[in-house]
Short mmCIF file of C-alpha atoms and ligand atoms in Angstrom, two decimals:
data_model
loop_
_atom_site.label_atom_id
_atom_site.label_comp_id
_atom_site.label_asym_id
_atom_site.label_seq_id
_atom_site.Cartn_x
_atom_site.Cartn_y
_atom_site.Cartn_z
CA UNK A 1 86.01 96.08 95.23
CA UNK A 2 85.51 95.55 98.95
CA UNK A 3 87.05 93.06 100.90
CA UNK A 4 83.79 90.51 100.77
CA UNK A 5 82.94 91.29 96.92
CA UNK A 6 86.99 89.89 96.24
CA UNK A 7 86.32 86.82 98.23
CA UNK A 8 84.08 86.21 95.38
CA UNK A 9 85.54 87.99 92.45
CA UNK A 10 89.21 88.44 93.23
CA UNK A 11 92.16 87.16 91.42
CA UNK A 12 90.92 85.27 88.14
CA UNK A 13 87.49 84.30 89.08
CA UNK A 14 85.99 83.08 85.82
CA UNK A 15 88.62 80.06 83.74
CA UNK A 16 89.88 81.98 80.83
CA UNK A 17 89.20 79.08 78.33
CA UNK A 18 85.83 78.48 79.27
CA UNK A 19 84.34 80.95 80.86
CA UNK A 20 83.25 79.07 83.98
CA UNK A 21 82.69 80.64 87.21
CA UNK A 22 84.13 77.77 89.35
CA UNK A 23 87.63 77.31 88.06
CA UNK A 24 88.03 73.81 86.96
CA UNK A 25 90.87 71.52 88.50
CA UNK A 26 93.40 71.42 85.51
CA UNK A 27 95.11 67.62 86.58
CA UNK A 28 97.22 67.65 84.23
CA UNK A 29 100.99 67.30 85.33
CA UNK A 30 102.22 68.58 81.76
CA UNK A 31 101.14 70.80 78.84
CA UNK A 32 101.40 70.03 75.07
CA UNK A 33 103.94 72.29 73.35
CA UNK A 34 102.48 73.28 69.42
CA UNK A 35 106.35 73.92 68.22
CA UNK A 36 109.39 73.24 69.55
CA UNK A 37 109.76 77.10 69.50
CA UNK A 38 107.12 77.97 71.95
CA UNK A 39 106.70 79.73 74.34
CA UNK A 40 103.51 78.21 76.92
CA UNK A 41 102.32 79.97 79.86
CA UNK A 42 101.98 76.15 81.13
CA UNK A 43 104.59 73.37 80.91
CA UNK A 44 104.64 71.62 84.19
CA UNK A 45 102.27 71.74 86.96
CA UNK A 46 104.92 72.32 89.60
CA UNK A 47 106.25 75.28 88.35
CA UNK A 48 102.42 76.59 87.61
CA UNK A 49 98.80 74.95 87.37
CA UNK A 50 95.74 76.95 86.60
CA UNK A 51 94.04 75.98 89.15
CA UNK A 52 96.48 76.48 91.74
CA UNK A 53 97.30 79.82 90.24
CA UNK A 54 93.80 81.18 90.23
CA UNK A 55 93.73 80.46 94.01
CA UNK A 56 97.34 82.19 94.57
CA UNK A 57 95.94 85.15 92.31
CA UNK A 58 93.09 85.23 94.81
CA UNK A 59 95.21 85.52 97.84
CA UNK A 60 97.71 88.21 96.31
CA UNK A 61 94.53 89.90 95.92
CA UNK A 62 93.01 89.39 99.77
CA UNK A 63 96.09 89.98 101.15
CA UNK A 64 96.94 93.22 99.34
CA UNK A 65 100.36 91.76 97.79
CA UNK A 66 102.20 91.73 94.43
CA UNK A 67 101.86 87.59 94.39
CA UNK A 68 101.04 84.50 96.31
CA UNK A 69 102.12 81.15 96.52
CA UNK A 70 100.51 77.71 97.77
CA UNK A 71 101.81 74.92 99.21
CA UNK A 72 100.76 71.67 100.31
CA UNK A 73 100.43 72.67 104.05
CA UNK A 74 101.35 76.20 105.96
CA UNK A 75 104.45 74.15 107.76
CA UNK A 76 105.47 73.65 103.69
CA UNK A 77 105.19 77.55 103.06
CA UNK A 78 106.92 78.37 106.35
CA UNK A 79 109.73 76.01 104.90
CA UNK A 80 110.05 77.77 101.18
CA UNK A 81 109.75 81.49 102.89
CA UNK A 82 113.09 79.99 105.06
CA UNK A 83 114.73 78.94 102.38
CA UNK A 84 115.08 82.46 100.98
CA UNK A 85 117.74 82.93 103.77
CA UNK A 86 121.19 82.00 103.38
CA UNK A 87 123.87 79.62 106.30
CA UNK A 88 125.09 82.59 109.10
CA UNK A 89 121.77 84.48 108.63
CA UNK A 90 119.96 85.69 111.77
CA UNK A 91 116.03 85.77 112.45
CA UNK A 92 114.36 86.96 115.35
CA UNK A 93 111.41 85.24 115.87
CA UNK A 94 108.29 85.65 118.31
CA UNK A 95 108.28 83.69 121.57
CA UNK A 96 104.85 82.18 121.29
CA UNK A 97 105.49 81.05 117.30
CA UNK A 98 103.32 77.56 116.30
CA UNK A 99 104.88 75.19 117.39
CA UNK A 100 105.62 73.54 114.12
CA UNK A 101 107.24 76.60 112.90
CA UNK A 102 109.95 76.49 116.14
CA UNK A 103 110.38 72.40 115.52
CA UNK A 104 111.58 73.81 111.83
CA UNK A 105 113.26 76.46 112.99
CA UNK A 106 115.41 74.74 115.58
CA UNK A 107 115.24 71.34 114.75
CA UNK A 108 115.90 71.81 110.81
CA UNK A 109 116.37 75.13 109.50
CA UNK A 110 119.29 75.46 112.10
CA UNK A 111 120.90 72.31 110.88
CA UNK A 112 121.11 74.22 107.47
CA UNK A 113 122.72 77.34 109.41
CA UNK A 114 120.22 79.51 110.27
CA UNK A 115 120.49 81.20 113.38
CA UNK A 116 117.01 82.03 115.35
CA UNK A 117 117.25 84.64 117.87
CA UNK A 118 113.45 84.67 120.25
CA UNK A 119 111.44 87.49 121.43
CA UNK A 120 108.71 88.80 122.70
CA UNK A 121 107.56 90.71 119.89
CA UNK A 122 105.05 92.61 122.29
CA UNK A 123 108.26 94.61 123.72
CA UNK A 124 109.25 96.97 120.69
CA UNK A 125 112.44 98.28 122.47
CA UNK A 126 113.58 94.16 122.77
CA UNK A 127 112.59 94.14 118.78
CA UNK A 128 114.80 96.89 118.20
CA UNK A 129 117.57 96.03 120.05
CA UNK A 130 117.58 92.32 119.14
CA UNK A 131 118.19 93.09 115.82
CA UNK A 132 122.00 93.57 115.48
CA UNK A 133 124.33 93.16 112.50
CA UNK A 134 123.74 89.79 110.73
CA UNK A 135 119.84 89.70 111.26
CA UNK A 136 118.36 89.30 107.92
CA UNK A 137 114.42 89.08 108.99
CA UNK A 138 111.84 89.27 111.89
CA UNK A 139 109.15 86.06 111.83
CA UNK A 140 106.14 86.89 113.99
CA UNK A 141 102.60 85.52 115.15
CA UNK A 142 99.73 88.02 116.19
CA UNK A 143 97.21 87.23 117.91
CA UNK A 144 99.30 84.26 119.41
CA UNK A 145 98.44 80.57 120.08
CA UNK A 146 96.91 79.66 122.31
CA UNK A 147 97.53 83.07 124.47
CA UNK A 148 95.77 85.52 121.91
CA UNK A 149 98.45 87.72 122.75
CA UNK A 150 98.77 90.54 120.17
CA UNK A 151 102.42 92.75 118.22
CA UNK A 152 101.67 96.15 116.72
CA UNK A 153 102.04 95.43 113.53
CA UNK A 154 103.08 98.96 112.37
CA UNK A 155 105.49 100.07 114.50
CA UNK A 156 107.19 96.54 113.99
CA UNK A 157 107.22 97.18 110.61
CA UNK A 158 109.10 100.68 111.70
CA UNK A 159 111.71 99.14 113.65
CA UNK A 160 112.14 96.15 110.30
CA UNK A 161 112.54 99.39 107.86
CA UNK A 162 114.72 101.25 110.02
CA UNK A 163 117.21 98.25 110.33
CA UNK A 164 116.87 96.86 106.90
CA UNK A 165 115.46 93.71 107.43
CA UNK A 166 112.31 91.91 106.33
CA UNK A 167 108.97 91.32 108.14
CA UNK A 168 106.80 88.17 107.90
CA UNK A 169 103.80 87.46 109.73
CA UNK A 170 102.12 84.12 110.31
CA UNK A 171 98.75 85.61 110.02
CA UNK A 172 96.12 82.41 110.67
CA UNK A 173 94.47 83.28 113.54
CA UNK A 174 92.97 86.52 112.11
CA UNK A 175 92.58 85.54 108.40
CA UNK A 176 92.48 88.48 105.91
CA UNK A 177 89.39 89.49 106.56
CA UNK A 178 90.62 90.66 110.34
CA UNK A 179 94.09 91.60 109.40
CA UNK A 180 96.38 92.51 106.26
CA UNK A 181 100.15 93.20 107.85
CA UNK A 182 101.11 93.93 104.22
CA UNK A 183 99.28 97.28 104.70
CA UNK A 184 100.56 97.71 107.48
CA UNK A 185 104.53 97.24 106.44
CA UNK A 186 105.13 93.76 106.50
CA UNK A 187 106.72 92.16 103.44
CA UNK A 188 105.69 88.68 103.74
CA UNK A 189 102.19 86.71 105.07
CA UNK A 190 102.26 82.91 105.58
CA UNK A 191 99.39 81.32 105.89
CA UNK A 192 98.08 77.55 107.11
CA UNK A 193 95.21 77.33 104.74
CA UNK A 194 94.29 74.36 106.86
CA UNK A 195 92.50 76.93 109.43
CA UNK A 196 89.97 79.76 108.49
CA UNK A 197 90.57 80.15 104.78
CA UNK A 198 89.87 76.49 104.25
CA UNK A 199 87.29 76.59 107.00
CA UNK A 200 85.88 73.36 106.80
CA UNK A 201 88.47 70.88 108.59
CA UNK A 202 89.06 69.17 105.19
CA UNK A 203 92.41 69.69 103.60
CA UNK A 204 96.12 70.99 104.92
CA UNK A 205 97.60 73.91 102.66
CA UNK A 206 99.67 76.75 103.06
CA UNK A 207 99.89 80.27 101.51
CA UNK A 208 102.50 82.61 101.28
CA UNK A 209 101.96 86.29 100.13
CA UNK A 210 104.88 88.80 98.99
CA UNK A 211 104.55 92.55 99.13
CA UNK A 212 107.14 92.98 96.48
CA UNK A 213 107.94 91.80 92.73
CA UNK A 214 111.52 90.94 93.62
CA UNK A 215 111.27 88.83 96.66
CA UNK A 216 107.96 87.21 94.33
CA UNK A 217 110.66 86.52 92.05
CA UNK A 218 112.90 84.81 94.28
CA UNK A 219 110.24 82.63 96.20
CA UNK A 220 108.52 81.69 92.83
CA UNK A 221 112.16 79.75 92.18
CA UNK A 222 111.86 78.68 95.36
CA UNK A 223 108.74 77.09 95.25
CA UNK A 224 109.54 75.67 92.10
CA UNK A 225 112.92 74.35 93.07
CA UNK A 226 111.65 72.94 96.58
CA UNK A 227 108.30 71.55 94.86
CA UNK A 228 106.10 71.43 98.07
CA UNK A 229 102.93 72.88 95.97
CA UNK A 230 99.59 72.30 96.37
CA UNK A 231 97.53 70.11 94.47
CA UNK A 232 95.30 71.51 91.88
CA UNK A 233 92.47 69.65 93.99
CA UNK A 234 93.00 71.04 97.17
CA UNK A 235 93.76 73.99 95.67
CA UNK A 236 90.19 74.12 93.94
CA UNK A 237 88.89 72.92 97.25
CA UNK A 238 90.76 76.02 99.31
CA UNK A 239 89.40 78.43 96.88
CA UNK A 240 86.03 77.24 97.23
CA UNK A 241 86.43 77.35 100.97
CA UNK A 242 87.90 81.17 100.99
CA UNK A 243 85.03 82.44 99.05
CA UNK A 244 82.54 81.72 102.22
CA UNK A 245 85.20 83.08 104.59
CA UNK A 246 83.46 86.54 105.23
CA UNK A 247 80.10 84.99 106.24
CA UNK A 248 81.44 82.38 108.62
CA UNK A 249 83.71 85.21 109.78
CA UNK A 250 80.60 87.29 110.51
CA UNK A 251 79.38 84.09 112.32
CA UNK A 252 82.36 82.93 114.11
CA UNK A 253 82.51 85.99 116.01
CA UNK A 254 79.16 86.52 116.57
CA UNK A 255 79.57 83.00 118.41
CA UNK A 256 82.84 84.31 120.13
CA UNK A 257 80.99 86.79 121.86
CA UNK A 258 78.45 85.11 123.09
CA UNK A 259 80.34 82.15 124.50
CA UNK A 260 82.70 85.05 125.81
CA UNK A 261 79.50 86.66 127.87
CA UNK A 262 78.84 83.18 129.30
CA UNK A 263 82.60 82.40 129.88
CA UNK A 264 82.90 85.49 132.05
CA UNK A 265 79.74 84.97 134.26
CA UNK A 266 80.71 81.11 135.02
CA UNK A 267 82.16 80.15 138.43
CA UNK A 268 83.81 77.40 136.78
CA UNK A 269 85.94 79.78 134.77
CA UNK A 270 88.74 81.92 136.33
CA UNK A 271 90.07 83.67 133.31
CA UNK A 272 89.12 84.17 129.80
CA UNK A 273 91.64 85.59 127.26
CA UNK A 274 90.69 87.33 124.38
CA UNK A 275 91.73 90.31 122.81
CA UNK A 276 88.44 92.00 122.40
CA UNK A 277 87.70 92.45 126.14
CA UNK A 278 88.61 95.85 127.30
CA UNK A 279 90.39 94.43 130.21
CA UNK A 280 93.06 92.72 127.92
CA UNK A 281 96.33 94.22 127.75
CA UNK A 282 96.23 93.98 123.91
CA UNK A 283 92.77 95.10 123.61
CA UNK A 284 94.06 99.09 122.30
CA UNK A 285 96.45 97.44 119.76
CA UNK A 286 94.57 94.88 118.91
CA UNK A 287 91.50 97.50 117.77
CA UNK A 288 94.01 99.93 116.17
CA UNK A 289 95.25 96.98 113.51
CA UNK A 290 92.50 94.17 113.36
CA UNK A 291 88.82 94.83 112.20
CA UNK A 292 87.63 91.69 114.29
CA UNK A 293 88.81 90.52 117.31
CA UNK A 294 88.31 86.77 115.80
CA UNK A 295 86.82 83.54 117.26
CA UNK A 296 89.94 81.93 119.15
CA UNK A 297 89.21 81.83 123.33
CA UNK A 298 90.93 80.77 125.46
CA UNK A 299 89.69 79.88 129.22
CA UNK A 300 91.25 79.00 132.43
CA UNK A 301 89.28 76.71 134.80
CA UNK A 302 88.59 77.69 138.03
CA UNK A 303 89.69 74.63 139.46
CA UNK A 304 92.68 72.91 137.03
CA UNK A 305 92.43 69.52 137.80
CA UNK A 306 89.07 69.74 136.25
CA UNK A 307 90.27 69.94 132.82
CA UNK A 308 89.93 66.18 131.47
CA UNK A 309 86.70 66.17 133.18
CA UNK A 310 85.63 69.13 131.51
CA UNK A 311 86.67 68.08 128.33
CA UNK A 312 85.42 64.15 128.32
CA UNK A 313 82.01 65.61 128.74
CA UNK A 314 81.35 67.64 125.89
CA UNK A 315 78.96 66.13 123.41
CA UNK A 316 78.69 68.57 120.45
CA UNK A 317 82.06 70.38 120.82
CA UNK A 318 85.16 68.12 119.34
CA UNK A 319 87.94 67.69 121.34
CA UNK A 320 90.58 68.00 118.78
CA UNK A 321 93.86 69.72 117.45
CA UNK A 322 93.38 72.33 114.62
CA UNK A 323 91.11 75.48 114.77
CA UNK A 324 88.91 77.64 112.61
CA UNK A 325 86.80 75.05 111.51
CA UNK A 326 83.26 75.10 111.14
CA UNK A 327 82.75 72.77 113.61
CA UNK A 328 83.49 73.98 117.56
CA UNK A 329 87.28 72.45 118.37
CA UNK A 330 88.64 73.06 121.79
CA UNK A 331 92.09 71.40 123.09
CA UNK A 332 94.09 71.47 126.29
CA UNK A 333 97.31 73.20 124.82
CA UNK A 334 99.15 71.86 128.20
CA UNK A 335 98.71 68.22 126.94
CA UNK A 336 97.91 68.59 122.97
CA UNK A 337 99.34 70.98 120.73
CA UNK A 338 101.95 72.24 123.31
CA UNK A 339 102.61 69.03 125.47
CA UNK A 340 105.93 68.66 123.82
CA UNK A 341 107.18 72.34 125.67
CA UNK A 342 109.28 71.05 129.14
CA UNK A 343 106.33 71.99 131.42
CA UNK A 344 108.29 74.74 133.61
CA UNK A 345 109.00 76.72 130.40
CA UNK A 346 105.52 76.35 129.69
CA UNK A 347 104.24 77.72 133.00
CA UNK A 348 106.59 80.40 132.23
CA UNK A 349 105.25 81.45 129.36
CA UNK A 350 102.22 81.62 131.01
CA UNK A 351 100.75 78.28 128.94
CA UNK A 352 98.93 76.60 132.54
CA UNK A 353 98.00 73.07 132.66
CA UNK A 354 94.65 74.56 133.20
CA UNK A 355 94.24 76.39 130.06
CA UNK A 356 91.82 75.34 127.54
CA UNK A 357 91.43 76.95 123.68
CA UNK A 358 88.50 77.32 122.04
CA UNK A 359 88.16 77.94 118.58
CA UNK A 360 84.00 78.77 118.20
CA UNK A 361 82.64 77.56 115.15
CA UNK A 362 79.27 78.63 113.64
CA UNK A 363 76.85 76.02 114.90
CA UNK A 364 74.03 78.12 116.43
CA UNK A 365 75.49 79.77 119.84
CA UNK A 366 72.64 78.63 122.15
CA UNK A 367 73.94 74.45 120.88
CA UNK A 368 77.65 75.69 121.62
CA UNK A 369 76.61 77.43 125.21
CA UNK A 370 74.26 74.67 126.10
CA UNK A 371 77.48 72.07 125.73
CA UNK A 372 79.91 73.90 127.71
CA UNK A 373 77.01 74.90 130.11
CA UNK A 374 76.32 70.65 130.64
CA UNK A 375 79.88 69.44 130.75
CA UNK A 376 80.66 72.66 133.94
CA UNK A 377 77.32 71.31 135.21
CA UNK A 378 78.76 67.59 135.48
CA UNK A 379 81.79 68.83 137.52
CA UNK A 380 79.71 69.40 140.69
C1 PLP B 401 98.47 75.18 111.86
C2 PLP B 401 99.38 76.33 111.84
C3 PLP B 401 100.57 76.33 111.09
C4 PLP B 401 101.03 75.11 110.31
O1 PLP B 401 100.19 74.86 109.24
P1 PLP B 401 99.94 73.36 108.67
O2 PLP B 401 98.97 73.61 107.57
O3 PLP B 401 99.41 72.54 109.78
O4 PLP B 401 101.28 72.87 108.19
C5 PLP B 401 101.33 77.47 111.08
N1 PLP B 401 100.98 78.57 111.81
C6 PLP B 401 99.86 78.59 112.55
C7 PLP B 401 99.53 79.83 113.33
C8 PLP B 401 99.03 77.49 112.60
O5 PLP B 401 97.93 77.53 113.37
#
């Protein structure tokens, strides 16, 4: 099956008791046992639900792994995938990580002994060498938030081989249907199911997706053990939002590039970043491993102290955390979802006080251009 047939029809798509082509939600917490003796597919909804395991058969499926797991938010996933590492383990991690994940990794996971080693996983020779005895795993981002800065996947995954170690990728911002690191060597995906595979800006879930039965094995005891799973509602409610994911793909980026068109002829813009612009140092990488450049922009203003200004006057776009929504979101990373970075090591990284992130929903694009086109006209 192709990729936008399995959205529909992957993993179990029909319940096996009744037939019906929307799994039900099975809310049951516990399973009744015929004998003493037996031997249930089901006893307790944390260690496995039908309904949550219909949705984590779908995205072993998407993702091109051996299983999946779900969780009750990506930050929860992020957590359990952790946990497979031991006190004295090393992982390198990418320098422009969510920020959630680095408040875990430094801030808890490092409390627990885990060492976290950060680079920028654009520079394959500082992959390579930063991965010295001890190192157990490399934890990476591509595109990045809120730069949309993009890792070769593949030759990462040469370099995590080589060395013995094992490759995860947060891979959110393109969604399966852009990207599948799995095929490309990785040997973990995590996902926040919050963003495009929920899609509607109604629920917070997580995914994680193994390429192999044995490390399946381990993070199905994990997941188990740590009990962070997703409800069987939400997990219903994911499923049904992952089916729809290739047409507001489709839609998303037909948005992207038209805002992207107008972004580039407006005065009050200085600098748009976005991986599917020739001019964009990951542009060549970014074509070789994604099939979609995605729907994430982000914009400098010409003039930064025009930001809040900017901002207060949309009407239709929502200023608000969160992205791949159906609804247009934009944010000022500088204040919102990366105001907590000291604000030199944020310049550093190239994260301006200017900067604004778009993620382009699938209203119709003349609405979306028409909003941003009022609120630049209101800064004369
Ligand atoms: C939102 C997000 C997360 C965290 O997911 P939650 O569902 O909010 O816990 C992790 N990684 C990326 C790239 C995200 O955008």
């Amino acid at each position: 099956m192709k990729f936008n047939s399995k959205l529909i029809h992957g993993g179990i798509s029909e319940d096996e008791a009744t037939g019906a082509v929307s799994i039900p939600v099975y809310r049951a917490s516990t399973y009744h046992k015929p004998f003493l003796s037996s031997n249930l597919k089901w006893e307790y909804s944390r260690s496995g639900n039908p309904t949550r395991a219909a949705l984590e058969s779908l995205m072993a499926d998407l993702e091109n792994g051996a299983d999946a797991f779900a969780f009750s938010s990506g930050s929860a996933a992020i957590h359990t995938v952790f946990s497979l590492f031991s006190a004295g383990d090393e992982i390198i991690i990418g320098k422009d990580v969510y920020g959630g994940t680095f408040r875990l990794a430094n801030q808890v996971m490092k409390r627990f002994g885990l060492k976290f080693t950060v680079v920028d996983t654009r520079k394959l020779d500082e992959v390579s060498a930063a991965i010295k005895p001890g190192v157990k795993a490399i934890y990476l981002e591509t595109p990045t938030n809120p730069l949309l800065e993009v890792s070769d996947l593949a030759e990462i995954a040469k370099i995590a081989q080589e060395k013995n170690v094992l490759m995860i990728v947060d891979n959110t911002f393109a969604s399966p249907y852009n990207q599948k690191p799995l095929d490309l060597g990785a040997d973990i995906v995590v996902h926040s199911g919050t963003k495009y595979l929920g899609g509607h800006s109604d629920l917070v879930a997580g995914i994680a997706v193994v390429k192999d039965e044995k490390i399946a094995e381990k993070l199905a005891f994990l997941q188990n053990s740590i009990g962070s799973v997703l409800s069987p509602d939400d997990s219903w409610l994911l499923m049904r939002g992952i089916k729809t994911l290739g047409a507001r793909m489709r839609i998303h980026e037909e948005n992207a590039q038209a805002v992207i068109a107008y972004l580039l002829q407006s005065k009050y813009v200085k600098k748009v970043l976005y991986p599917g612009l020739k001019t964009n140092p990951s542009f060549e990488i970014a074509k070789k491993q994604m099939k979609g450049f995605g729907a994430m922009i982000s914009f400098e203003l010409a003039d930064e102290y025009q930001v809040a200004d900017f901002v207060n006057k949309l009407r239709m776009i929502s200023l608000a955390e969160s992205l791949g929504g159906i609804e247009s979101l934009i944010e000022v990373p500088a204040v919102m979802t990366h105001g907590f970075i000291p604000r030199e090591i944020r310049l550093k990284n190239g994260i301006s006080d200017g900067l604004i992130r778009l993620s382009v929903g699938i209203e119709d694009k003349e609405d979306i251009i028409a909003d941003l086109d009022q609120a630049f006209k209101s800064l004369d």
